[in-house]
mmCIF file of C-alpha atoms in Angstrom:
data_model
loop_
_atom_site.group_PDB
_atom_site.id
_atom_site.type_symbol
_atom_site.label_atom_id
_atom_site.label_comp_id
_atom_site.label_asym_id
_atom_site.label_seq_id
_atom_site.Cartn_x
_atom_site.Cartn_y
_atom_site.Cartn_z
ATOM 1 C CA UNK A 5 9.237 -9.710 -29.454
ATOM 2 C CA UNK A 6 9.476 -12.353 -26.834
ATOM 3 C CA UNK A 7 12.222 -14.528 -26.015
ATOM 4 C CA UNK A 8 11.831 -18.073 -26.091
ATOM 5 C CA UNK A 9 13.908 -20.617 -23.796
ATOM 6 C CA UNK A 10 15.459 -23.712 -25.712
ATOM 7 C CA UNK A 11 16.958 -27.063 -24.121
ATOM 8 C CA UNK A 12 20.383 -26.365 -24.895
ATOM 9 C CA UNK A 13 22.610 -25.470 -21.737
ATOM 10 C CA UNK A 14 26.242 -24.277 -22.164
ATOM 11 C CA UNK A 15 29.133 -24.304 -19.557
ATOM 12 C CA UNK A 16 31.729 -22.045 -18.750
ATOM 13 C CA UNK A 17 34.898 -22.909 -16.936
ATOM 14 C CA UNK A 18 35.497 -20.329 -14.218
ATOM 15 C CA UNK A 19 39.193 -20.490 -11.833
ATOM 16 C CA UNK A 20 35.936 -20.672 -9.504
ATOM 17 C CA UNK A 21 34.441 -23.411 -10.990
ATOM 18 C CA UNK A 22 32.359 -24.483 -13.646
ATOM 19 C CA UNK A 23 29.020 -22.601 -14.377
ATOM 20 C CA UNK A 24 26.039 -24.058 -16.202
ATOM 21 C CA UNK A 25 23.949 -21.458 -18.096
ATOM 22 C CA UNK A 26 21.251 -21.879 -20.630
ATOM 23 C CA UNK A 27 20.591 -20.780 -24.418
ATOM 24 C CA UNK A 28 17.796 -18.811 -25.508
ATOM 25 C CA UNK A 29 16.428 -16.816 -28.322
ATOM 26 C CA UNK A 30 15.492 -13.158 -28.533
ATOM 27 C CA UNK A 31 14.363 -11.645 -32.059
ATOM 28 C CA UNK A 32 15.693 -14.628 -33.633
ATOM 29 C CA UNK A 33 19.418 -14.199 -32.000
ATOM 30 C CA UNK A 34 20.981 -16.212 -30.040
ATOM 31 C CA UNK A 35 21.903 -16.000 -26.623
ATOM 32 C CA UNK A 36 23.700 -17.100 -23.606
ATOM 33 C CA UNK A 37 22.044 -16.629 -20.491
ATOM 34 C CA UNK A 38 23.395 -17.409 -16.920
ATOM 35 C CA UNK A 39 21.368 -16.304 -13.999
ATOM 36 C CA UNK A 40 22.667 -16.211 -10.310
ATOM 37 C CA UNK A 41 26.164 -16.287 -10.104
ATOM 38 C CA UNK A 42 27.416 -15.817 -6.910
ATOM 39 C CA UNK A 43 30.213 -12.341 -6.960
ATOM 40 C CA UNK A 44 30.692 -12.936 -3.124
ATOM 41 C CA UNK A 45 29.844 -15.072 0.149
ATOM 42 C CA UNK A 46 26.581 -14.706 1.319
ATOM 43 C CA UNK A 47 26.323 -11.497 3.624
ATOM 44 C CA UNK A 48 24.644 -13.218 6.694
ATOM 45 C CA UNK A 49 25.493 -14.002 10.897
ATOM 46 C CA UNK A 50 28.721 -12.338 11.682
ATOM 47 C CA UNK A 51 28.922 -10.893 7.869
ATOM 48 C CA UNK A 52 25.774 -8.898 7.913
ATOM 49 C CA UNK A 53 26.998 -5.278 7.706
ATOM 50 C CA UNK A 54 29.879 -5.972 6.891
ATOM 51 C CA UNK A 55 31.889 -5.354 3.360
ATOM 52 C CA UNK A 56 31.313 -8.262 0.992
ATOM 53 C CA UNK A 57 33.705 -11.091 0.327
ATOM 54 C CA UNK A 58 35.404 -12.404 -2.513
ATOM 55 C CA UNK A 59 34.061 -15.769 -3.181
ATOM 56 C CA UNK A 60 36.727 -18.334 -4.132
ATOM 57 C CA UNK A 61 35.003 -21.545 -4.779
ATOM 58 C CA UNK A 62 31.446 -22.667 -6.088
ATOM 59 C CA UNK A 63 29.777 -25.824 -5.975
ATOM 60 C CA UNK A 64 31.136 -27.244 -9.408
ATOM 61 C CA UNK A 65 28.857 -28.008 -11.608
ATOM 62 C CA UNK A 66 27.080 -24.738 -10.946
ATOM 63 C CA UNK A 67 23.683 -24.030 -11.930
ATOM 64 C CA UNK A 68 23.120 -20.635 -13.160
ATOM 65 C CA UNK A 69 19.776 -21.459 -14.952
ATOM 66 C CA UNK A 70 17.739 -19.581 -11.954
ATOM 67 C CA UNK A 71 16.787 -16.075 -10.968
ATOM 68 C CA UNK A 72 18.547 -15.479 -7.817
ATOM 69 C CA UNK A 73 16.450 -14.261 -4.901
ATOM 70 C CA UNK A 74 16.197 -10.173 -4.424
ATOM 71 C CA UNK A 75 18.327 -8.255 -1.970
ATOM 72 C CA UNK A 76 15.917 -7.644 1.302
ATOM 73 C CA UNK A 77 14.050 -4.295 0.734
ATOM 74 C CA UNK A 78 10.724 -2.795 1.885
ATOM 75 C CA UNK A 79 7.678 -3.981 -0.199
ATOM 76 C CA UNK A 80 5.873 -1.092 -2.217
ATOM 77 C CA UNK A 81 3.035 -2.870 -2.955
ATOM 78 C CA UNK A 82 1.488 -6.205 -2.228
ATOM 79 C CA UNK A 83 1.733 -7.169 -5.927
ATOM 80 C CA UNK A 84 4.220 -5.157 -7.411
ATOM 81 C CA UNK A 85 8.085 -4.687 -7.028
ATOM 82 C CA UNK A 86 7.478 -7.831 -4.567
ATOM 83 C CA UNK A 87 10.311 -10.437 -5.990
ATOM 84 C CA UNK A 88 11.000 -13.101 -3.707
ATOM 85 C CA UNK A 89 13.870 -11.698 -1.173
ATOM 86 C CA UNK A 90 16.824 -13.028 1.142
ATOM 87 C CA UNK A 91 19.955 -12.210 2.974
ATOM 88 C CA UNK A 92 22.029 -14.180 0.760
ATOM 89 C CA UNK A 93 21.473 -12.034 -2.324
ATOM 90 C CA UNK A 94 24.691 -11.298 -3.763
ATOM 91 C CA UNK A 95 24.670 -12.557 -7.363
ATOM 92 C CA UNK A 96 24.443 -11.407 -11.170
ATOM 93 C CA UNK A 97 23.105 -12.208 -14.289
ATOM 94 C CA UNK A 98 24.933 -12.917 -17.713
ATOM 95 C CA UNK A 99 23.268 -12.340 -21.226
ATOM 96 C CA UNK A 100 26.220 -13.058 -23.925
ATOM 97 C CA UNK A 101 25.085 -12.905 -27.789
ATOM 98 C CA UNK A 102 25.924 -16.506 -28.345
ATOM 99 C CA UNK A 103 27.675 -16.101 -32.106
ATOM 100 C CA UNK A 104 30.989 -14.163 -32.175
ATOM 101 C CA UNK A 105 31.803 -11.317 -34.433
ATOM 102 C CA UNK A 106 33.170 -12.564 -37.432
ATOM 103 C CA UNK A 107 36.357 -11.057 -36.286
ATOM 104 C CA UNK A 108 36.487 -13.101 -33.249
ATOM 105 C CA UNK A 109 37.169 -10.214 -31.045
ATOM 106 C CA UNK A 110 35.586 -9.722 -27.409
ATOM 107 C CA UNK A 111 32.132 -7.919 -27.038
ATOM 108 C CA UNK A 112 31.381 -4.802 -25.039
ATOM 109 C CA UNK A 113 30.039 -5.250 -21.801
ATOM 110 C CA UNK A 114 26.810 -3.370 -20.473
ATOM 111 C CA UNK A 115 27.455 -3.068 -16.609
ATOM 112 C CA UNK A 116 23.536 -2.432 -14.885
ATOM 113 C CA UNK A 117 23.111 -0.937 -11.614
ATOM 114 C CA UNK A 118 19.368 -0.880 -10.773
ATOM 115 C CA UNK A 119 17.663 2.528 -9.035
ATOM 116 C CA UNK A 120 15.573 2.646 -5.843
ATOM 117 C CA UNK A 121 17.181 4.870 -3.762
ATOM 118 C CA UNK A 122 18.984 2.635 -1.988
ATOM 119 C CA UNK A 123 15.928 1.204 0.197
ATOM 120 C CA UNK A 124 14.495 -1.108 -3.065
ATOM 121 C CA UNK A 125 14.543 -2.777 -6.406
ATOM 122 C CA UNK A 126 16.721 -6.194 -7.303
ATOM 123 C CA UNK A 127 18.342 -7.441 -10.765
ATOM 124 C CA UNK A 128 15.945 -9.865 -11.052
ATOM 125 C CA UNK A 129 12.745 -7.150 -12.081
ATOM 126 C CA UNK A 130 11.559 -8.313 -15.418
ATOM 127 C CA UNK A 131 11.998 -4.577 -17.204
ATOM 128 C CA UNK A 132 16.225 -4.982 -15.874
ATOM 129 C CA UNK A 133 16.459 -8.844 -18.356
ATOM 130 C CA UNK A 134 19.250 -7.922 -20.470
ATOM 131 C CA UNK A 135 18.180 -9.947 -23.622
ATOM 132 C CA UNK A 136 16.640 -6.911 -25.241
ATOM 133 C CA UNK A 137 19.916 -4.914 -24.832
ATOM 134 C CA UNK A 138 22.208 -8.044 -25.528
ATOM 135 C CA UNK A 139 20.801 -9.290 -28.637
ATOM 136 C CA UNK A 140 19.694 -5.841 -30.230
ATOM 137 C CA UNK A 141 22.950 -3.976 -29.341
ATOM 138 C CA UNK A 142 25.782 -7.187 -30.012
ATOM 139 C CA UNK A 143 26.864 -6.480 -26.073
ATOM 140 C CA UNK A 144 27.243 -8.373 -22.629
ATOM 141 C CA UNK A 145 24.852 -7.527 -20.496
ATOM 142 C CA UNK A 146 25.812 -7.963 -16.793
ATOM 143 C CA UNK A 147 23.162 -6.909 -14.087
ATOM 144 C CA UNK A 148 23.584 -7.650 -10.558
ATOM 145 C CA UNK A 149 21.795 -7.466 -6.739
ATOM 146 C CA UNK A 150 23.643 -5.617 -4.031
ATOM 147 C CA UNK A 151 22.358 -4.793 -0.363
ATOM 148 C CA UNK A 152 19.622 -2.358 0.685
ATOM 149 C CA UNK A 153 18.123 0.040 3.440
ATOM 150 C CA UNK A 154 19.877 -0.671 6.829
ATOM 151 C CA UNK A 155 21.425 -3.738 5.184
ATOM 152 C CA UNK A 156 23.691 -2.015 2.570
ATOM 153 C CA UNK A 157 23.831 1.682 3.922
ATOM 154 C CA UNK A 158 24.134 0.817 8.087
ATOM 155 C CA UNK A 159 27.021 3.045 9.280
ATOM 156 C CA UNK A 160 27.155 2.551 13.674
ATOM 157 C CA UNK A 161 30.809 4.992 14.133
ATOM 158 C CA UNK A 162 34.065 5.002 14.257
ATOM 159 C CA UNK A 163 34.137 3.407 17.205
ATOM 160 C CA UNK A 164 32.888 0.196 16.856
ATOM 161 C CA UNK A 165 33.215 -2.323 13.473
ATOM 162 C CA UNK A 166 29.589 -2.802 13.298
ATOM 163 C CA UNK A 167 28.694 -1.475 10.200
ATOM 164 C CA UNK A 168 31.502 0.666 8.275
ATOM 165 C CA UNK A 169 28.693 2.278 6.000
ATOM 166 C CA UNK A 170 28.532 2.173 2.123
ATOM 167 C CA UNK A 171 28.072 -1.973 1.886
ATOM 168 C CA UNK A 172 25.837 -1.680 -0.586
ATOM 169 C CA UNK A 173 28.707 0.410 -2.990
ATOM 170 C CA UNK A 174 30.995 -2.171 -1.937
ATOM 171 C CA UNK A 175 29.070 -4.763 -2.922
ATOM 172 C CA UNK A 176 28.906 -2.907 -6.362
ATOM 173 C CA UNK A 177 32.636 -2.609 -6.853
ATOM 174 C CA UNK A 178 33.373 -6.342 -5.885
ATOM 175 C CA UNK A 179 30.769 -7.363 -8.861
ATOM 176 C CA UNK A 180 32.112 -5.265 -11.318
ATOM 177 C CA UNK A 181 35.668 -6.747 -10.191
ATOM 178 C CA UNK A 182 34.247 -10.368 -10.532
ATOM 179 C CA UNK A 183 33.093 -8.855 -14.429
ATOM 180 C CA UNK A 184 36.518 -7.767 -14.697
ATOM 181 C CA UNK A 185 38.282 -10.708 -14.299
ATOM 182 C CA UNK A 186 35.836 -13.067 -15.269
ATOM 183 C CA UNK A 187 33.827 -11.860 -18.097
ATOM 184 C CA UNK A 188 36.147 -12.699 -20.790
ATOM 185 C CA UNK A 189 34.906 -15.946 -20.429
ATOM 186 C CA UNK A 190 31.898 -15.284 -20.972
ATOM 187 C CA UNK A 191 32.562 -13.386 -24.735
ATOM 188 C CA UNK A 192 33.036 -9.714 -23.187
ATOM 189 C CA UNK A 193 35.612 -7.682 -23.106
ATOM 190 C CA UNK A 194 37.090 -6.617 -19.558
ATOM 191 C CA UNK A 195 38.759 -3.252 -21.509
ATOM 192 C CA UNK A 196 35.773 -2.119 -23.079
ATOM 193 C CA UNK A 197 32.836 -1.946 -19.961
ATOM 194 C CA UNK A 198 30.218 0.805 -19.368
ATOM 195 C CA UNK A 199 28.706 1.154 -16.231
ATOM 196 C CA UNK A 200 25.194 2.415 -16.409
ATOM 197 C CA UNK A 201 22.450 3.097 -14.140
ATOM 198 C CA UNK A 202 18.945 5.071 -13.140
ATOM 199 C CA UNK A 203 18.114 7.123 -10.190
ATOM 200 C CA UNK A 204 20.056 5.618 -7.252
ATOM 201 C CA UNK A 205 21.727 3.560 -10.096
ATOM 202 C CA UNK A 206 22.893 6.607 -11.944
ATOM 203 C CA UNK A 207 23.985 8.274 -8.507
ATOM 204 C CA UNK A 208 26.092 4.790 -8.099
ATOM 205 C CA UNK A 209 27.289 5.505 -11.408
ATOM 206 C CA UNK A 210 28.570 8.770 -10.326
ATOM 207 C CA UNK A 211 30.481 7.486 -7.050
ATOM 208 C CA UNK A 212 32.387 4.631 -9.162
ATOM 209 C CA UNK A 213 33.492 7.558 -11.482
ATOM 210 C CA UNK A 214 34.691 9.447 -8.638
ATOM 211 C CA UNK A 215 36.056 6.556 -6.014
ATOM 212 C CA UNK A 216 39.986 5.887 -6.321
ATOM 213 C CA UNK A 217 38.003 2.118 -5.640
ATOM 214 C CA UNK A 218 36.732 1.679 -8.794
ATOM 215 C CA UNK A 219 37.239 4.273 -11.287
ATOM 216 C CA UNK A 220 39.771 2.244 -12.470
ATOM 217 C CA UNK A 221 37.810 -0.526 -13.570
ATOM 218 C CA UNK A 222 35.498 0.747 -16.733
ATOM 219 C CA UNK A 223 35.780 2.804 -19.414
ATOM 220 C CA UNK A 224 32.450 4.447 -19.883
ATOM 221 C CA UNK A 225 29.519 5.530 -18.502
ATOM 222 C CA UNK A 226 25.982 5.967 -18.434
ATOM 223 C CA UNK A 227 23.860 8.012 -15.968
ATOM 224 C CA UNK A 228 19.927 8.190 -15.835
ATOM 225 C CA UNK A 229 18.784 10.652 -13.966
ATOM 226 C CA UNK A 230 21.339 11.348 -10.811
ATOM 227 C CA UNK A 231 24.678 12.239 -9.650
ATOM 228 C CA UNK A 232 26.198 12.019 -6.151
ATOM 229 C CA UNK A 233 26.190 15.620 -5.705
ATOM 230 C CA UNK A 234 23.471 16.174 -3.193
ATOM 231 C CA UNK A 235 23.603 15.604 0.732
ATOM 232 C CA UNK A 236 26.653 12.953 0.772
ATOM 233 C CA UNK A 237 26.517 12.242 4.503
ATOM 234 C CA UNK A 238 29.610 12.865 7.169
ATOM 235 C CA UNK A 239 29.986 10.037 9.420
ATOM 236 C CA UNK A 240 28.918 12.470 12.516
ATOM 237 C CA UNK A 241 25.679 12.975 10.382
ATOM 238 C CA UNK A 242 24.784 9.428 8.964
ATOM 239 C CA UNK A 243 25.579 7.790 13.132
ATOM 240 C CA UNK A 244 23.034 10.305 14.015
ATOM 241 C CA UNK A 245 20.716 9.578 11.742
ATOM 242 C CA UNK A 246 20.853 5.800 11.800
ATOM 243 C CA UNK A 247 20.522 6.137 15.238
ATOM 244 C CA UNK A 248 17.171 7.593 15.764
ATOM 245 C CA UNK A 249 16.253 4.973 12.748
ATOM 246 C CA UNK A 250 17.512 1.583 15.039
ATOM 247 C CA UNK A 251 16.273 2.647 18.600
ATOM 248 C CA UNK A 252 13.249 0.782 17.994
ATOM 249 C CA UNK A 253 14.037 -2.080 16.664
ATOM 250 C CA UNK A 254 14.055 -3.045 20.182
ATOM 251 C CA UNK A 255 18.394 -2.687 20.325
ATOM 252 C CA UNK A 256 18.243 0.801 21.415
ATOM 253 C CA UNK A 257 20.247 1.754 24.318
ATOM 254 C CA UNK A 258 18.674 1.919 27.459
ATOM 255 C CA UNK A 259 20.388 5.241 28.524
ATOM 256 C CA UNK A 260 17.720 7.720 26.704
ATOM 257 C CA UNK A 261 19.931 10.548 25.966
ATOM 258 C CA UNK A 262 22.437 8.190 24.322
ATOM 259 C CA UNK A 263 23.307 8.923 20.390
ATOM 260 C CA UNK A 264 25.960 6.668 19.972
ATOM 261 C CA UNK A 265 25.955 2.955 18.899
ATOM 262 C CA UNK A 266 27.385 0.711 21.532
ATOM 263 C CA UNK A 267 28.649 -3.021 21.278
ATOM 264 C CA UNK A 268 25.492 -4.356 22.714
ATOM 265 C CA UNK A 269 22.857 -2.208 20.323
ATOM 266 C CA UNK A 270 25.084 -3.978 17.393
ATOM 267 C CA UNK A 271 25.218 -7.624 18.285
ATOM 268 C CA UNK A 272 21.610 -7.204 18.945
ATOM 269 C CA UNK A 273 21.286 -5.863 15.148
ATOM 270 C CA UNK A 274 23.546 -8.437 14.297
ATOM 271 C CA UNK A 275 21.158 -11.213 15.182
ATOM 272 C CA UNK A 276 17.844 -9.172 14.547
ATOM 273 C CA UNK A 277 15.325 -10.934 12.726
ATOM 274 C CA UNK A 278 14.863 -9.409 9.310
ATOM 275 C CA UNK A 279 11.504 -8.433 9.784
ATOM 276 C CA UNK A 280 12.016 -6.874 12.590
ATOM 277 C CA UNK A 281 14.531 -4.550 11.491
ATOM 278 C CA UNK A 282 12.717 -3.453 7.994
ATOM 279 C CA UNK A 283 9.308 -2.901 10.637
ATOM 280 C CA UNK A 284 11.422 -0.672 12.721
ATOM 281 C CA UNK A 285 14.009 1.111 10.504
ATOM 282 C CA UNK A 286 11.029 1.660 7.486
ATOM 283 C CA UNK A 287 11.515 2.739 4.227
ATOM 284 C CA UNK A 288 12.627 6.539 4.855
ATOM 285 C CA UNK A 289 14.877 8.432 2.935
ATOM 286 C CA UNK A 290 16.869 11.313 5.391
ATOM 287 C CA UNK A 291 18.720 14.352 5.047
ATOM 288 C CA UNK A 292 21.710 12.027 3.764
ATOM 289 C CA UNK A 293 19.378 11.567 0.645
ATOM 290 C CA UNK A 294 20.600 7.913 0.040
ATOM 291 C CA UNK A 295 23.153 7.699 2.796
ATOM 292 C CA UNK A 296 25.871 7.737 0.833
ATOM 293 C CA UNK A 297 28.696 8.376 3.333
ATOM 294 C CA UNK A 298 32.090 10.364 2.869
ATOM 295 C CA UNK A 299 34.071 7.657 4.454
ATOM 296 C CA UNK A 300 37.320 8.375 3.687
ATOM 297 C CA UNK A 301 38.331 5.411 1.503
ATOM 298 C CA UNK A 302 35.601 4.766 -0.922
ATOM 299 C CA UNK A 303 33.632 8.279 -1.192
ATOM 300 C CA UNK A 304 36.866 10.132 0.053
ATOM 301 C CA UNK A 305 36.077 13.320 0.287
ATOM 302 C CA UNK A 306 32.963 15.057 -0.733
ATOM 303 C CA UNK A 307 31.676 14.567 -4.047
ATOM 304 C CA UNK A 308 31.416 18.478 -5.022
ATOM 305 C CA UNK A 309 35.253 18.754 -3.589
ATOM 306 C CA UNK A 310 36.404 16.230 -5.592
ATOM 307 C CA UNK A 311 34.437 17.443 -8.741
ATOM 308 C CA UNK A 312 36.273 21.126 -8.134
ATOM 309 C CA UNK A 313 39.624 19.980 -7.938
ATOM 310 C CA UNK A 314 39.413 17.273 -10.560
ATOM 311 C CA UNK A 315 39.566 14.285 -8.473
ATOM 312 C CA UNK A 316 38.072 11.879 -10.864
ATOM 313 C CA UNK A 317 38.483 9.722 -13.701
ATOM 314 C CA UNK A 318 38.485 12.055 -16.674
ATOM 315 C CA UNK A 319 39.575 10.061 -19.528
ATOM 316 C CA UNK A 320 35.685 8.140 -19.945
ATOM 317 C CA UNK A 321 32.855 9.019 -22.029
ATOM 318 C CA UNK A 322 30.274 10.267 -20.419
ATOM 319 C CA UNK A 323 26.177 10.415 -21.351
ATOM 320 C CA UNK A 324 24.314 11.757 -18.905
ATOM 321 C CA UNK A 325 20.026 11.964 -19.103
ATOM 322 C CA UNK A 326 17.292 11.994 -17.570
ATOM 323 C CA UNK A 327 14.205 9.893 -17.683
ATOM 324 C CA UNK A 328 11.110 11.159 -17.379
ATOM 325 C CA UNK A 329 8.078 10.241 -14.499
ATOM 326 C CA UNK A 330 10.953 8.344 -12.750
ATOM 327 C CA UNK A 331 9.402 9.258 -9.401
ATOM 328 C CA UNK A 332 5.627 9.309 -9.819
ATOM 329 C CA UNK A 333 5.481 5.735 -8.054
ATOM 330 C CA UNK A 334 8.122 6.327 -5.312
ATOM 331 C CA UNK A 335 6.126 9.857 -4.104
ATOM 332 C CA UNK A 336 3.039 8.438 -4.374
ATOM 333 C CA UNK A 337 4.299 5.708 -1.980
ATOM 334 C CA UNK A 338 5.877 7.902 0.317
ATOM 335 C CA UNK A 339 3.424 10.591 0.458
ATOM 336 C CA UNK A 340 0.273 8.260 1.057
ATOM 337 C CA UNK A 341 1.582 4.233 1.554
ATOM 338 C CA UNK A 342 -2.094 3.350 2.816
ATOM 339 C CA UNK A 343 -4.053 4.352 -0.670
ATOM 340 C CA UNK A 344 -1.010 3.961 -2.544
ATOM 341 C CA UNK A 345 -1.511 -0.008 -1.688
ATOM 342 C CA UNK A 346 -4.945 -0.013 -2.060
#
């Protein structure tokens, strides 16, 4: 089965603007496809590190006929998992089965949070298109990009505003806020969404079911292989280890014995160049696992605690699985990068 592109384009009228998408055909359905939509302002120069922002306005007409460009990320391989990549990476992807029900009503929505660990992936992988799912299964299918490595997990202390931690779960919540109040138009229903992920997806999953930020906003779930119930950092922790990660990028402190972040080491990461903070900070996982950080507001306490005393949203369905080989490429990468790209 392979979808094939037609001519036809179809708008949508958004309170943002108006957004241009395309129809296709998958299996012989019919779908409505819009690629790129922006969920917040691009996270670059005084926002980098810092939680996303609602986006108010769009250039109107706006073209969502394009893959968007991939969150920055370490490449695995010269020719594999090697989309093109930017800063300004914080957009999603519609696929809409293009014929209503006969009853008229809204769809379900299919909410996709890719895997990686944190450090790499994007929405815009071939194997994450949503056609399959969205003409097959009669759903929505929303996937979407948020930030990576040092750009979406950066936490510098409590003392300074550098980098509050968790941007890259932020940057999840404000999407699936955009799909709540926006994908009715769009022929899915904002009372009927399942969040669903795999590996560092599924672990998302598991935060959004727990965070007092979002557990409010879907109704069901999906996880693939993960749960937020390993090493969730402290902030003492996570400032420690994102320390020894930044110190040379060539913003380190210049007292040695220094473990803190001070104003000068972030403006310096503020205006690092991009490749010179993925050279220096590498692809590493730590004892945080995926540097998910108890931060008080969105992860509030730790995840077991919460689990214990029932501090989560309850009333969901839940599937929970596992999917097999899911880390043969990653440990092969980590264990040997040099053959691994040969």
């Amino acid at each position: 089965m392979f979808a094939n592109p037609s001519v036809d384009t179809i708008a949508v009228r958004l309170k943002s603007g108006s957004i241009n998408g395309k129809r296709m055909t998958f299996d012989g359905k019919s779908l409505s496809v819009f690629l790129g939509i922006p969920y917040a302002k691009p996270p670059v120069n005084e926002l980098r590190f810092q939680k996303p922002q609602p986006i108010q306005h769009i250039p109107d007409p706006y073209d969502a006929t394009q893959w968007p460009k991939a969150c920055i990320h370490q490449k695995l391989h010269e020719n594999y998992l090697n989309p093109e990549m930017s800063e300004d990476c914080l957009y999603l992807n519609i696929w809409s089965p293009s014929e209503p029900k006969p009853t008229g009503a809204l769809k379900p929505v299919m909410f996709w949070i890719h895997g990686g660990a944190m450090q790499f992936g994007s929405s815009v992988e071939k194997w994450y298109s949503g056609q399959a799912l969205a003409a097959m299964g009669d759903v929505v299918v929303v996937t979407i990009n948020y930030r990576l490595n040092i750009f979406g997990m950066l936490y510098t202390g409590v003392k300074h505003t550098g980098a509050s931690g968790n941007m890259g779960l932020w940057d999840q919540a404000l999407a699936l806020q955009w799909v709540v109040d926006n994908i009715s138009s769009f022929g899915g229903d904002p009372h009927n969404i399942t969040v669903f992920g795999q590996s560092a997806g599924s672990m998302s999953t598991s935060v959004h079911i727990l965070s007092p930020i979002t557990r409010h906003l879907f109704q069901r779930a999906i996880m693939m292989s993960g749960a937020a119930t390993n090493n969730v950092c402290t902030p003492q922790t996570l400032e420690r280890e994102w320390y020894k990660r930044v110190v040379n990028t060539g913003c380190g402190d210049s007292d040695p014995n220094s473990q803190e972040f001070t104003p000068h080491m972030i403006e310096c990461l503020q205006k690092a160049p991009v490749a010179q903070l993925l050279k220096a900070v590498g692809p590493q996982l730590t004892a945080c696992e995926l540097d998910f950080l108890v931060d008080g507001q969105f992860i509030p306490k730790n995840p077991i605690e919460m689990l214990k005393s029932g501090d989560y949203r309850q009333d969901l369905d839940l599937l929970i699985g596992t999917v097999a080989n899911e880390g043969t490429m990653v440990m092969a990468f980590y264990m040997d990068p040099v053959k691994f790209n040969r």
